[in-house]
Coordinates of C-alpha atoms in Angstrom, one line a residue:
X1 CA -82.4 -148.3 -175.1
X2 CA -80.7 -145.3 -174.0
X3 CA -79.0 -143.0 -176.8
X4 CA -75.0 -142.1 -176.4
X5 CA -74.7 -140.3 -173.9
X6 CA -77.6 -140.5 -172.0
X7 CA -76.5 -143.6 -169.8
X8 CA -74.4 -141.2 -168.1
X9 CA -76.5 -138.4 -167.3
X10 CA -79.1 -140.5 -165.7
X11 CA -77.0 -140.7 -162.8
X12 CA -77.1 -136.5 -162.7
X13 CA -81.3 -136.6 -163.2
X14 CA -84.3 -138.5 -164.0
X15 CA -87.4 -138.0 -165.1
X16 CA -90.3 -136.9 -162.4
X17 CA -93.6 -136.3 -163.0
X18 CA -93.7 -132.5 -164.4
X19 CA -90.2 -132.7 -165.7
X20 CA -86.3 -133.4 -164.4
X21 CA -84.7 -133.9 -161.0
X22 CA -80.8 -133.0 -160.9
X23 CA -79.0 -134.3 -158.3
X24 CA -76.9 -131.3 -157.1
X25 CA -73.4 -131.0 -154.9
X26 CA -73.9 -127.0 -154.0
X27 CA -70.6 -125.2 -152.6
X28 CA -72.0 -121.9 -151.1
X29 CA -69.7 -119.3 -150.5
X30 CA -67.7 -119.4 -153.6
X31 CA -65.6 -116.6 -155.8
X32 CA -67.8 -116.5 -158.7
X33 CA -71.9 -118.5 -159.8
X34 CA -70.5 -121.2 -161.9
X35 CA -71.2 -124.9 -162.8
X36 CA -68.2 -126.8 -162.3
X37 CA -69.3 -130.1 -164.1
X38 CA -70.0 -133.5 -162.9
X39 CA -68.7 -134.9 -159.5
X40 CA -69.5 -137.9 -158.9
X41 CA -73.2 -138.6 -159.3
X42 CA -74.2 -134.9 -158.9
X43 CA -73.6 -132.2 -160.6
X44 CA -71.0 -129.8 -159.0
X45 CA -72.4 -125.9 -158.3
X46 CA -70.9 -123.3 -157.4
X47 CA -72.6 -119.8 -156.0
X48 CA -71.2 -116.6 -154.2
X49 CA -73.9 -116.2 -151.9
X50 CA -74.3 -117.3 -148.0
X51 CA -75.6 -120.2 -147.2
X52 CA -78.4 -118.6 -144.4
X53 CA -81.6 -117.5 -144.8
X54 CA -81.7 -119.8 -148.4
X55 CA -80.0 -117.4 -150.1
X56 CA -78.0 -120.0 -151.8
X57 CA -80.4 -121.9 -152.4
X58 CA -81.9 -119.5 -154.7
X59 CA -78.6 -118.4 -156.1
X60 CA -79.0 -122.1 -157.1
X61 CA -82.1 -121.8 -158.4
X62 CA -81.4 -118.7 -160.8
X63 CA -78.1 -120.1 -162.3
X64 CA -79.5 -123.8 -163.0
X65 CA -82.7 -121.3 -164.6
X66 CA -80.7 -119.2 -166.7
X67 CA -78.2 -122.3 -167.4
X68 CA -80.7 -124.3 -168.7
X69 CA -82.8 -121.6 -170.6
X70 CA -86.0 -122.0 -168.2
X71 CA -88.0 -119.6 -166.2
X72 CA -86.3 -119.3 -162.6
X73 CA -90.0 -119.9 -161.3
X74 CA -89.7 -123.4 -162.8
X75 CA -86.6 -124.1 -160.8
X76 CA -86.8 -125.2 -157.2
X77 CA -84.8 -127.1 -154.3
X78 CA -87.0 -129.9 -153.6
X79 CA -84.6 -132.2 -151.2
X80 CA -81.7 -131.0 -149.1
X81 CA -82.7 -127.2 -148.6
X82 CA -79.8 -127.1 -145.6
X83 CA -77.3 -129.8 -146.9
X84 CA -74.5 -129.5 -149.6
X85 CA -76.1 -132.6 -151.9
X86 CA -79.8 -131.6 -152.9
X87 CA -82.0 -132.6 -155.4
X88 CA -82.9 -129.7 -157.9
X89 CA -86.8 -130.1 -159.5
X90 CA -87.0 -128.2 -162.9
X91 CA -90.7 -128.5 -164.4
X92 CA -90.9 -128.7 -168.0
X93 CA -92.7 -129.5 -170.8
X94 CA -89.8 -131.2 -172.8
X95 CA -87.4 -133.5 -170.2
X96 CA -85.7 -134.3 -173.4
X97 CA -84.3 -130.5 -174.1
X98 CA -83.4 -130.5 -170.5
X99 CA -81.9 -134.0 -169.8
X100 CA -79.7 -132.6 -173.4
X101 CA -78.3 -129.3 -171.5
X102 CA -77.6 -131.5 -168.3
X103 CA -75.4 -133.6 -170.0
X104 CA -73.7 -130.4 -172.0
X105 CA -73.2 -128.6 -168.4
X106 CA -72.0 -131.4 -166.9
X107 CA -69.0 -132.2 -169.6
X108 CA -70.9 -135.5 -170.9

């Protein structure tokens, strides 16, 4: 049985072997690194750099890392490297600490 809240960020990220995928809407390009909240099923992000060369990508990386109070090594784009919607693995040791600061950066 899921606990309050939870219901709602499983739509955001589940459970993987390791640790947590995020489902991720990425908007390279933008005025500031932020994360905007949910949007839709994903969570909405938000980076200044390019998107060439994966920079963005691993603008995404570093602010989902330093967002969620993780190492950025333990942060990587696992599906949709040259697409908007990608799939963001963190590797963890406690899903539960991390599924908890989903659902705070994502307004739930």
């Amino acid at each position: 049985m899921p606990r309050a809240g939870e219901a709602a960020v499983t739509a955001l990220c589940r459970r993987c072997p390791g640790g947590v995928a995020i489902d991720v809407i990425a908007v390279p390009g933008a005025r500031r690194d932020e994360i905007v909240g949910r949007h839709g099923d994903a969570l909405r992000v938000r980076v200044t750099a390019a998107p060439e060369k994966g920079r963005a990508n691993g603008a995404i990386e570093a602010l989902l890392a330093r967002s969620l109070g993780t190492r950025p090594s333990d942060v990587h784009v696992e599906r949709g490297a040259t697409s908007r919607r990608k799939r963001v693995v963190v590797t963890t040791d406690d899903p539960d600490a991390v599924v908890a600061a989903v659902a705070a950066l994502s307004g739930e």
